[in-house]
Amino acid sequence: MPWYLYLAFKQLFPSGRWMTFFTCISTLGVFLGVWMLIIIIGVMSGFGFKYGRMIIDTGGEIQVRGAFIENPERIQEIINKVPGVVASTPTAEGIVMIEHQGRPGYPGIIGVAPESVEKVIPISKYLREGSMADLDDDAVVLSAGLAASISTRVGSKVTVVSPLTLERLSQDAYMMPTELTVAGVYEFGHQQLDKSVAIVTLRRMQDLYGLGEGAYGVNVRIAPDADVDAIAGEINASLPPGSRMRARTWMQSGEAFLFALKIERLMIILIVSMVVFVVAFLVTAMLLVAVAHKTREIGLYGALGASPWQSAMCFCFQGVIVGVIGTALGVSIGLLTLANIDPIARLIARLTGNWELLVEVYEFTKVPAHITGADIAIICAFAIGMSTLAGLVAAWRAAKLKPVEAMRSE
Amino acid sequence: MSNTAQPILTARALRKTYRSGNRELEVFHDVDFHINAGESVSIRGESGSGKSTLLNLLAALDTAGAGTLSWDGFSKIDNAARGKFLGIIFQAFYLIPELNALENILMARRIAGNVDAAARARAAELLARVGLRDRGHHLPSQLSGGERQRVAVARALMNSPRVVLADEPTGNLDEKTADSVMDLLLGICAETNTALVLVTHNPLYAQRTAREYFLHEGTLRSVR
Ligand SMILES: Nc1ncnc2c1ncn2[C@@H]1O[C@H](COP(=O)(O)OP(=O)(O)O)[C@@H](O)[C@H]1O
Ligand SMILES: [Mg+2]
């Protein structure tokens, strides 16, 4: 080990002592900055990532919408032929009135094709009770929020009334309300999707809404790592000419929210980066004080045979070491925090009484976290780069000192 | 011995001026100085006469306005050469506060080259020689002034230099401590056949060296 690296370590961690006050404060500064960056980037990306997964899990990567589809099988056939498409499933959405033992609800209703839905939308993954295998034309799967508000369990019988009933009434016809058995209860962990939704078979939905054999849309699952934009383009190109159907990617569907999230993330990163700048100033100032304090000692290095740039390196490395240790601490504690972000956020929210607000704004009942290796690499490079710069400023001061003048200084 | 001995450090016609603003202050001029291998030499002079300035020039820590300097065995005088050729002792000790006594002694070797087992053994040996065998793990702040200067003496000798330059090494010490440090310095240099340039204004210490110089009003005279 070169002497200046050895001495840099020793000045930060002197013999017989744990560390100096300077080491403690400046490492803590770098640590706090990096820690904050990791958490903020992790949580902000987490919302985006989780939101994206949510859209994909509940609607596939591509959704074909825009016109009533009289013959969904034919459209599915066309879509399934596009390379990269793994599966597709027809769907129809609407609103109904649901009732159980005198408790009414007005949920959104989704008709799904039992034979293909799981290949696109893995509802089973989110089932809290029951089984998708039991979803037949006389069954319904409820969202957790809805099941709670009309107090049903698996096996309960619910009554469903569709808008078509009212239409028939106005035509002096009477349509019997439909009685369905609850086959399952799901929870996606997304507030809006869990609040009030009922899932029935497409055939039941067609009856309730008088859709004949038709559907309102087709959801598409593509191969992992396939180019979603390219495939959406190809689907659009192969759809019957003149139809008003359009394929939209999940990113286009969630565009507004994802964009807002991106901007928000950028702003916060900017602010926290400034914190790291301030920390770098702190490290610079403390190292400059150290250089001033050690002026005569730096003269001594020269007397012992050191060249000015070697003496400078000693101070530069102090910045580097503080940066590396602070960053390593910040990254490891940051990742640890992210791994436990939900209980921590709940605790903080409980202490400040903000949990409802958090759920309201981001619509997640769990705080998600997601950070990529590239994010971590950028944070590390930034923090270590800034502290190295701090070291270089101090080193430059040290290098300018002439040994004799240094030794004469008071 | 002094007749056959070769000078190992020679300075000829040294001149030093300090410039402050547009005024020039000449500290000395036409200074000739030499020291032979293993010889001890003292330089005396009043405070402000330029003793430290001269020592800095001999150590090539500062540049002269005129004159030549040669170190035996070194065609190029630079920082690295200084670490091998010279050991320097200062009035103010200049130990590195974050390092313990043993590490301070080893620092001379670290800067000049590599620390290996032999170097560690030598540092421990020197520490014992300066009477601090059991104080190796003490920081400078845990040592008295005399003890600190003993560590500095050991550090100056760490790289087996040809010449030790000592600038008023006992100036910060009380009389009794100063005597014992001076005994040690003169003794250890004699034992190891290391040449010693001793700057002092104590005539008693000067008398104990083989030759004496006197710096007065800008000229260096050999007085003994
Ligand atoms: N950097 C400097 N600039 C201007 N004058 C200096 C400087 N260093 C030393 N001097 C002057 O040079 C003279 C000799 O100083 P010094 O060598 O320290 O004397 P000594 O060691 O004999 O007491 C003094 O008058 C001092 O004021
Ligand atoms: Mg002096």
XYZ file of C-alpha atoms and ligand atoms in Angstrom:
662
model
C 0.000 0.000 0.000
C 1.451 3.412 -0.898
C 2.226 5.515 2.141
C -0.303 8.237 1.284
C -3.140 5.715 1.165
C -1.939 4.264 4.477
C -1.761 7.718 6.015
C -5.172 8.674 4.607
C -6.652 5.657 6.404
C -4.719 6.421 9.579
C -5.846 10.033 9.638
C -9.451 8.921 9.316
C -9.056 5.960 11.677
C -6.130 6.816 13.994
C -4.254 4.146 15.935
C -5.865 3.397 19.253
C -9.057 5.264 18.398
C -12.124 4.174 16.495
C -12.463 7.113 14.147
C -12.123 10.871 14.199
C -14.948 13.333 14.540
C -14.325 14.427 10.977
C -14.626 10.856 9.695
C -17.803 10.345 11.652
C -19.570 13.506 10.485
C -18.560 13.366 6.848
C -19.229 9.644 6.464
C -22.591 10.168 8.114
C -23.328 12.974 5.644
C -22.547 10.827 2.614
C -24.452 7.924 4.152
C -27.594 10.005 4.705
C -27.509 11.403 1.181
C -27.088 7.995 -0.453
C -29.619 6.388 1.851
C -32.219 8.985 0.933
C -31.480 8.641 -2.771
C -31.851 4.854 -2.633
C -35.147 5.003 -0.758
C -36.657 7.742 -2.870
C -35.630 6.239 -6.183
C -36.677 2.804 -4.941
C -40.124 3.896 -3.808
C -40.821 6.162 -6.778
C -39.726 3.489 -9.243
C -41.639 0.992 -7.142
C -44.900 2.848 -7.714
C -44.244 2.956 -11.440
C -43.180 -0.670 -11.586
C -46.045 -1.909 -9.436
C -48.534 0.197 -11.357
C -47.221 -1.228 -14.619
C -47.412 -4.809 -13.294
C -50.926 -4.084 -12.099
C -52.093 -2.909 -15.506
C -50.409 -5.863 -17.176
C -51.768 -8.384 -14.680
C -55.297 -7.063 -14.947
C -55.413 -6.348 -18.662
C -52.487 -7.937 -20.457
C -49.726 -5.978 -22.147
C -51.988 -4.944 -25.027
C -55.678 -4.100 -25.004
C -57.785 -3.988 -28.156
C -60.744 -1.659 -27.698
C -62.822 0.922 -29.512
C -65.749 -0.897 -31.076
C -68.278 -3.587 -30.249
C -66.827 -6.909 -31.404
C -69.588 -9.095 -32.852
C -67.376 -12.095 -33.312
C -64.570 -12.102 -30.762
C -63.276 -15.535 -31.829
C -62.454 -14.235 -35.296
C -60.603 -11.198 -33.913
C -58.758 -13.459 -31.455
C -57.716 -15.688 -34.336
C -56.245 -12.697 -36.147
C -54.470 -11.443 -33.030
C -53.080 -14.872 -32.069
C -51.388 -15.120 -35.452
C -49.243 -12.020 -34.757
C -45.725 -13.201 -33.802
C -44.927 -12.580 -30.134
C -48.534 -12.931 -28.989
C -48.856 -15.704 -26.414
C -52.585 -15.583 -25.694
C -55.646 -13.397 -26.014
C -58.988 -13.325 -24.249
C -62.239 -11.488 -24.982
C -63.782 -9.235 -22.355
C -66.812 -7.054 -21.769
C -67.231 -4.508 -19.009
C -70.232 -2.766 -17.557
C -72.001 -1.782 -14.356
C -74.632 -3.762 -12.456
C -76.529 -3.686 -9.221
C -75.699 -6.498 -6.876
C -77.521 -7.463 -3.682
C -76.955 -9.844 -0.829
C -79.334 -10.151 2.134
C -80.621 -6.637 1.622
C -77.196 -5.054 1.150
C -76.836 -3.488 -2.287
C -73.729 -2.658 -4.257
C -73.154 -1.063 -7.656
C -69.944 -2.679 -8.898
C -68.266 -2.664 -12.251
C -68.742 -6.039 -13.877
C -66.311 -7.840 -16.135
C -67.176 -10.794 -18.321
C -64.248 -13.116 -18.950
C -63.854 -16.279 -21.024
C -62.985 -19.028 -18.521
C -61.126 -21.077 -21.124
C -58.622 -18.331 -21.994
C -58.724 -15.658 -19.288
C -56.058 -17.154 -17.011
C -53.545 -17.187 -19.855
C -53.785 -13.383 -20.018
C -55.024 -12.256 -16.615
C -53.784 -14.469 -13.766
C -56.734 -13.878 -11.444
C -55.942 -17.091 -9.527
C -52.720 -15.477 -8.342
C -54.748 -12.848 -6.493
C -57.587 -15.033 -5.178
C -57.976 -14.794 -1.429
C -60.679 -17.417 -1.266
C -62.284 -19.871 -3.656
C -61.096 -21.040 -7.058
C -61.327 -19.848 -10.648
C -62.226 -23.426 -11.621
C -65.612 -22.847 -9.950
C -66.374 -19.817 -12.131
C -69.185 -21.105 -14.316
C -72.103 -19.246 -15.867
C -73.964 -19.232 -12.535
C -71.027 -18.047 -10.469
C -69.334 -14.729 -9.726
C -65.926 -13.731 -8.356
C -65.951 -10.577 -6.221
C -63.316 -8.047 -5.331
C -62.391 -8.010 -1.652
C -63.895 -4.583 -1.047
C -67.211 -5.539 -2.626
C -67.376 -8.882 -0.812
C -66.871 -7.069 2.477
C -69.417 -4.316 1.808
C -72.210 -6.734 0.952
C -70.818 -9.289 3.440
C -70.529 -12.359 1.275
C -68.271 -15.392 1.494
C -67.539 -18.126 -0.971
C -70.823 -19.997 -1.453
C -73.082 -16.975 -0.740
C -75.871 -16.381 -3.222
C -76.110 -12.860 -4.659
C -78.675 -11.251 -6.926
C -77.530 -9.254 -9.965
C -79.638 -6.731 -11.836
C -78.293 -5.259 -15.086
C -79.274 -1.992 -16.822
C -80.924 -4.168 -19.415
C -83.619 -4.975 -16.828
C -84.579 -1.305 -16.649
C -84.608 -1.044 -20.413
C -86.906 -4.058 -20.629
C -89.139 -2.574 -17.914
C -89.624 0.552 -20.002
C -90.687 -1.766 -22.808
C -93.158 -3.386 -20.373
C -91.169 -6.585 -20.352
C -89.919 -8.119 -17.160
C -86.535 -9.730 -16.829
C -85.897 -11.945 -13.837
C -82.945 -10.877 -11.669
C -80.056 -13.296 -11.956
C -78.955 -15.319 -8.971
C -75.241 -16.159 -8.872
C -73.064 -18.078 -6.395
C -69.864 -16.474 -5.105
C -66.982 -18.681 -6.372
C -64.093 -16.606 -5.135
C -62.826 -13.326 -3.689
C -59.724 -11.604 -5.130
C -57.464 -8.800 -3.972
C -55.016 -7.118 -6.364
C -53.652 -4.736 -3.741
C -54.768 -1.768 -5.844
C -57.418 0.344 -4.228
C -59.546 1.066 -7.251
C -59.492 -2.501 -8.578
C -60.272 -3.987 -5.179
C -63.069 -1.613 -4.265
C -66.053 -2.748 -6.265
C -65.707 -5.240 -9.108
C -67.556 -8.455 -9.963
C -66.188 -10.976 -12.445
C -68.548 -13.298 -14.313
C -68.195 -15.493 -17.383
C -68.426 -13.747 -20.738
C -71.540 -15.789 -21.555
C -73.290 -14.534 -18.403
C -72.186 -10.978 -19.214
C -73.581 -11.340 -22.735
C -76.941 -12.362 -21.211
C -76.930 -9.538 -18.681
C -76.107 -6.909 -21.268
C -77.761 -8.476 -24.302
C -74.536 -8.683 -26.244
C -75.368 -11.809 -28.213
C -72.042 -13.507 -29.004
C -70.077 -10.252 -28.820
C -67.582 -8.567 -26.554
C -66.217 -5.053 -25.960
C -62.565 -5.854 -26.236
C -59.736 -8.337 -26.375
C -56.834 -8.429 -23.924
C -53.512 -9.739 -25.170
C -50.558 -11.371 -23.428
C -47.198 -11.269 -25.220
C -43.996 -13.217 -24.768
C -41.695 -11.924 -22.008
C -39.103 -9.467 -23.390
C -41.063 -9.071 -26.621
C -41.333 -5.521 -28.007
C -44.793 -4.431 -26.892
C -44.953 -1.392 -29.201
C -43.979 -3.387 -32.276
C -46.548 -6.072 -31.531
C -49.305 -3.501 -30.909
C -48.430 -1.993 -34.290
C -48.655 -5.348 -35.998
C -52.009 -6.110 -34.395
C -53.332 -2.772 -35.621
C -52.077 -3.585 -39.107
C -53.773 -6.988 -39.178
C -57.154 -5.902 -37.723
C -59.941 -5.764 -40.369
C -59.643 -2.540 -42.352
C -62.246 0.068 -41.456
C -62.848 -1.272 -37.953
C -62.588 1.277 -35.137
C -60.702 -1.185 -32.970
C -57.262 -0.096 -31.827
C -54.551 -1.944 -29.937
C -53.093 0.079 -27.071
C -50.114 -0.893 -24.969
C -50.305 -0.906 -21.191
C -47.992 2.098 -21.120
C -50.409 4.089 -23.254
C -53.316 3.103 -21.014
C -51.520 4.206 -17.842
C -49.707 7.065 -19.521
C -51.002 9.938 -17.423
C -50.206 8.315 -14.107
C -46.845 6.975 -15.246
C -45.884 10.374 -16.630
C -46.845 12.177 -13.434
C -44.846 9.615 -11.508
C -41.820 10.111 -13.755
C -41.890 13.886 -13.296
C -42.332 13.517 -9.570
C -39.426 11.076 -9.410
C -37.201 13.425 -11.398
C -38.002 16.383 -9.139
C -37.265 14.471 -5.974
C -34.036 13.041 -7.383
C -33.013 16.593 -8.251
C -33.705 17.798 -4.736
C -31.901 14.913 -3.078
C -28.963 15.321 -5.458
C -28.677 18.830 -4.094
C -28.481 17.308 -0.632
C -25.531 15.246 -1.848
C -23.970 18.432 -3.260
C -24.313 20.044 0.158
C -22.736 16.973 1.733
C -19.858 17.257 -0.732
C -19.394 20.860 0.374
C -19.332 19.719 3.970
C -16.662 17.129 3.161
C -14.679 19.721 1.205
C -14.834 22.213 4.054
C -13.813 19.630 6.623
C -10.928 18.392 4.480
C -9.768 21.970 3.877
C -9.773 22.533 7.624
C -7.718 19.365 7.970
C -5.228 20.620 5.364
C -4.951 23.994 7.113
C -4.590 22.267 10.466
C -1.880 19.979 9.126
C 0.071 22.548 7.144
C 3.267 21.989 9.133
C 2.791 18.242 9.033
C 2.507 18.347 5.238
C 5.904 20.079 5.275
C 7.204 17.132 7.252
C 6.076 14.629 4.598
C 8.321 16.534 2.206
C 11.216 16.404 4.657
C 10.751 12.636 4.823
C 11.068 12.406 1.047
C 7.483 12.780 -0.182
C 6.680 14.603 -3.400
C 3.945 17.257 -3.328
C 1.538 15.165 -5.412
C 1.932 12.248 -3.015
C 1.053 14.509 -0.081
C -1.908 15.743 -2.112
C -3.015 12.162 -2.740
C -3.181 11.600 0.998
C -5.977 14.171 1.254
C -7.649 13.165 -1.976
C -7.907 9.581 -0.721
C -9.507 10.787 2.499
C -12.343 12.146 0.376
C -12.489 8.905 -1.595
C -12.494 6.722 1.520
C -15.222 8.780 3.195
C -17.216 8.575 -0.042
C -16.795 4.826 -0.450
C -17.634 3.993 3.163
C -20.578 6.396 3.297
C -21.905 5.102 -0.024
C -21.485 1.452 0.955
C -23.366 2.113 4.197
C -26.028 4.137 2.406
C -26.616 1.479 -0.264
C -26.744 -1.459 2.141
C -28.951 0.249 4.743
C -31.005 1.737 1.902
C -31.654 -1.681 0.345
C -32.459 -3.062 3.778
C -34.937 -0.225 4.293
C -36.499 -0.831 0.877
C -36.912 -4.518 1.691
C -38.954 -3.487 4.733
C -40.429 -0.316 3.317
C -44.068 -1.278 3.867
C -43.976 -1.796 7.659
C -41.715 1.244 7.998
C -44.054 3.434 5.922
C -47.041 2.159 7.903
C -45.293 3.051 11.145
C -44.416 6.540 9.952
C -47.903 7.033 8.537
C -49.437 5.890 11.794
C -47.266 8.303 13.744
C -48.184 11.196 11.444
C -51.708 10.024 10.612
C -51.160 10.136 6.856
C -51.781 6.558 5.813
C -55.223 7.190 4.303
C -53.798 9.996 2.196
C -50.995 7.796 0.928
C -53.408 5.051 -0.096
C -55.742 7.588 -1.629
C -53.123 9.209 -3.831
C -51.198 6.151 -4.956
C -54.073 3.659 -4.743
C -51.814 0.948 -3.372
C -52.472 -0.672 -0.042
C -48.812 -1.672 0.166
C -45.855 0.620 -0.463
C -43.990 -0.943 -3.368
C -40.241 -0.663 -3.877
C -38.201 -1.438 -6.932
C -34.613 -0.472 -7.736
C -32.424 -1.607 -10.600
C -28.693 -2.303 -10.611
C -28.267 0.634 -12.971
C -29.998 2.975 -10.496
C -27.666 1.807 -7.720
C -24.603 2.169 -9.949
C -25.545 5.747 -10.830
C -26.118 6.669 -7.176
C -22.752 5.141 -6.179
C -20.862 6.865 -8.983
C -22.490 10.191 -8.125
C -21.807 10.046 -4.379
C -18.254 8.708 -4.661
C -17.535 11.146 -7.497
C -18.675 14.092 -5.378
C -16.570 13.091 -2.371
C -13.561 12.463 -4.606
C -14.021 15.965 -5.959
C -14.103 17.230 -2.366
C -10.839 15.378 -1.730
C -9.289 16.844 -4.875
C -10.030 20.407 -3.767
C -8.238 19.777 -0.474
C -5.446 17.912 -2.260
C -4.880 20.834 -4.575
C -4.414 23.091 -1.551
C -1.973 20.633 -0.019
C 0.025 20.271 -3.232
C 0.549 24.020 -3.446
C 2.295 24.091 -0.058
C 6.082 24.266 -0.147
C 7.653 22.216 2.679
C 9.767 25.058 4.099
C 6.953 27.551 4.050
C 4.597 24.944 5.489
C 6.974 24.306 8.368
C 7.424 28.018 9.087
C 3.696 28.675 9.234
C 2.148 29.250 12.613
C 40.181 9.509 9.776
C 39.199 13.063 8.880
C 42.193 13.381 6.545
C 41.304 10.413 4.399
C 37.543 10.912 4.688
C 35.625 12.066 1.646
C 33.085 14.882 2.028
C 29.602 13.392 1.546
C 27.631 16.617 1.579
C 29.141 19.699 -0.007
C 27.722 23.176 -0.574
C 29.616 25.878 -2.434
C 28.984 29.605 -2.689
C 25.422 29.378 -1.394
C 23.440 32.583 -1.405
C 19.942 33.093 -0.126
C 17.733 36.127 -0.390
C 14.115 36.531 0.575
C 12.004 38.899 -1.405
C 9.139 40.657 0.305
C 7.388 43.139 -1.931
C 10.129 45.047 -3.728
C 12.612 44.751 -0.890
C 15.263 42.083 -0.901
C 16.646 40.591 2.282
C 19.916 38.739 1.905
C 20.254 36.127 4.634
C 23.751 34.972 3.631
C 26.114 34.770 0.669
C 29.187 32.778 -0.425
C 28.541 30.039 2.102
C 30.860 27.024 1.738
C 30.029 23.990 3.792
C 31.011 20.348 3.816
C 30.733 17.348 6.070
C 32.622 14.062 5.861
C 31.231 10.574 6.337
C 30.562 9.827 9.993
C 31.649 13.298 11.060
C 29.735 15.549 13.434
C 29.569 19.266 12.805
C 27.773 22.054 14.613
C 26.468 25.359 13.325
C 25.949 28.151 15.798
C 24.589 31.641 15.375
C 22.148 34.114 16.850
C 18.459 33.766 16.371
C 17.542 35.017 12.917
C 21.062 34.606 11.544
C 19.850 32.087 8.969
C 20.718 28.709 10.491
C 17.386 27.130 9.614
C 17.519 28.687 6.170
C 20.953 27.127 5.603
C 19.796 23.730 6.839
C 16.814 23.865 4.484
C 19.179 24.558 1.597
C 21.448 21.657 2.596
C 18.342 19.445 2.684
C 17.195 20.794 -0.698
C 13.873 21.685 0.920
C 14.400 25.182 -0.417
C 16.226 26.569 -3.434
C 19.299 28.776 -3.189
C 19.759 32.022 -5.110
C 23.223 30.911 -6.124
C 25.686 28.119 -5.395
C 25.897 24.364 -5.755
C 24.923 21.439 -3.588
C 26.042 17.843 -3.901
C 25.061 14.717 -2.043
C 27.447 11.796 -2.258
C 25.994 9.009 -4.376
C 23.095 11.030 -5.745
C 23.490 12.624 -9.139
C 19.961 13.953 -8.925
C 18.788 15.682 -5.783
C 15.040 15.260 -5.401
C 12.390 14.314 -2.846
C 13.005 10.577 -3.112
C 16.773 11.086 -2.745
C 16.223 13.157 0.392
C 14.293 10.333 2.042
C 17.254 7.986 1.585
C 20.207 10.317 2.036
C 19.020 12.466 4.948
C 17.361 12.173 8.303
C 15.970 15.471 9.565
C 15.130 16.418 13.152
C 13.216 19.587 13.986
C 12.876 21.699 17.058
C 9.115 21.098 17.075
C 9.341 17.267 16.745
C 6.704 17.025 13.989
C 5.365 13.596 14.818
C 2.166 12.593 13.035
C -0.493 12.758 15.773
C -2.653 9.918 14.368
C 0.226 7.421 14.409
C 1.725 5.775 17.460
C 5.464 5.951 18.204
C 6.358 2.817 16.265
C 4.265 3.814 13.238
C 5.843 7.267 13.260
C 9.286 5.705 13.052
C 8.124 3.378 10.261
C 6.638 6.304 8.339
C 10.124 7.286 7.157
C 10.463 3.877 5.534
C 6.946 3.949 4.116
C 7.617 7.149 2.243
C 11.060 6.079 1.070
C 10.154 2.535 0.094
C 8.424 -0.500 1.468
C 7.690 -1.707 4.972
C 8.663 -5.339 5.433
C 9.432 -7.556 8.429
C 13.045 -6.363 8.498
C 11.880 -2.737 8.597
C 9.519 -3.486 11.471
C 12.315 -5.201 13.367
C 14.600 -2.233 12.777
C 11.948 0.234 13.973
C 11.452 -1.780 17.167
C 15.198 -1.925 17.660
C 15.543 1.850 17.228
C 12.662 2.415 19.618
C 14.474 0.331 22.217
C 17.723 2.191 21.494
C 16.099 5.575 22.218
C 14.826 4.139 25.514
C 11.144 3.736 24.626
C 10.947 -0.046 24.233
C 7.519 -0.298 25.871
C 6.050 2.905 24.480
C 5.658 1.819 20.848
C 1.870 1.875 20.977
C 1.614 5.280 22.570
C 0.411 8.218 20.508
C 2.547 11.390 20.453
C -0.028 13.046 22.724
C 0.724 10.396 25.327
C 4.471 11.133 25.281
C 6.466 13.914 26.956
C 8.470 16.416 24.913
C 11.732 14.575 25.469
C 10.130 11.269 24.540
C 8.673 12.754 21.366
C 12.074 14.016 20.300
C 13.528 10.559 20.975
C 10.942 9.130 18.604
C 11.916 11.793 16.052
C 15.580 10.790 16.435
C 14.685 7.156 15.809
C 12.616 8.189 12.765
C 15.528 10.206 11.366
C 17.752 7.131 11.593
C 15.174 4.665 10.257
C 16.420 4.638 6.662
C 20.103 4.484 7.704
C 20.771 7.934 6.230
C 24.276 9.164 5.434
C 23.645 12.488 7.181
C 21.340 13.613 9.990
C 20.356 17.292 10.012
C 19.170 18.483 13.425
C 17.733 22.006 13.744
C 17.890 23.018 17.406
C 16.595 19.581 18.440
C 16.560 20.494 22.119
C 15.174 24.004 21.746
C 11.774 23.019 23.113
C 13.096 20.922 26.010
C 14.122 21.714 29.542
C 17.836 21.492 30.372
C 17.911 18.033 31.891
C 15.785 16.471 29.173
C 17.801 18.354 26.549
C 21.046 16.893 27.909
C 19.777 13.353 27.702
C 18.347 13.801 24.193
C 21.657 15.320 23.078
C 23.594 12.421 24.638
C 21.360 10.061 22.714
C 21.675 11.918 19.403
C 25.456 12.252 19.531
C 25.846 8.692 20.776
C 23.617 7.068 18.216
C 25.181 8.935 15.293
C 28.668 7.957 16.447
C 27.638 4.313 16.891
C 26.113 4.091 13.450
C 28.828 6.192 11.799
C 26.187 8.669 10.594
C 27.306 12.203 9.867
C 25.500 14.829 11.992
C 24.885 18.500 11.296
C 23.768 20.016 14.582
C 22.285 23.489 14.681
C 22.322 24.799 18.226
C 23.069 27.905 20.163
C 24.287 26.057 23.172
C 28.153 26.242 23.080
C 28.414 23.182 25.326
C 26.608 21.019 22.770
C 28.619 22.580 19.938
C 31.861 21.655 21.666
C 30.924 18.008 21.629
C 31.002 17.896 17.808
C 34.189 17.403 15.801
C 34.009 20.760 14.031
C 32.188 24.039 14.595
C 30.810 26.625 12.209
C 29.513 30.052 13.148
C 26.965 31.951 11.102
C 27.118 35.691 11.604
C 26.025 38.658 9.505
C 25.542 36.656 6.379
C 28.780 34.674 6.380
C 29.598 31.206 7.600
C 32.958 30.784 9.271
C 34.667 27.646 10.397
C 35.695 28.328 13.990
C 37.206 25.001 14.987
N 9.936 32.923 4.093
C 10.622 33.971 4.518
N 10.362 35.193 4.017
C 11.049 36.279 4.432
N 12.025 36.232 5.349
C 12.326 35.031 5.901
C 11.630 33.837 5.510
N 12.174 32.823 6.207
C 13.142 33.345 6.998
N 13.228 34.663 6.805
C 14.180 35.545 7.451
O 15.463 35.023 7.257
C 16.238 35.202 8.410
C 16.802 33.866 8.873
O 15.786 33.065 9.397
P 16.089 31.633 10.020
O 16.880 30.861 9.023
O 14.843 31.057 10.485
O 17.018 32.003 11.249
P 17.507 31.086 12.452
O 17.101 29.694 12.185
O 18.996 31.271 12.492
O 16.880 31.646 13.676
C 15.343 35.845 9.449
O 15.627 37.247 9.486
C 13.971 35.614 8.952
O 13.120 36.676 9.307
Mg 15.869 28.421 13.273
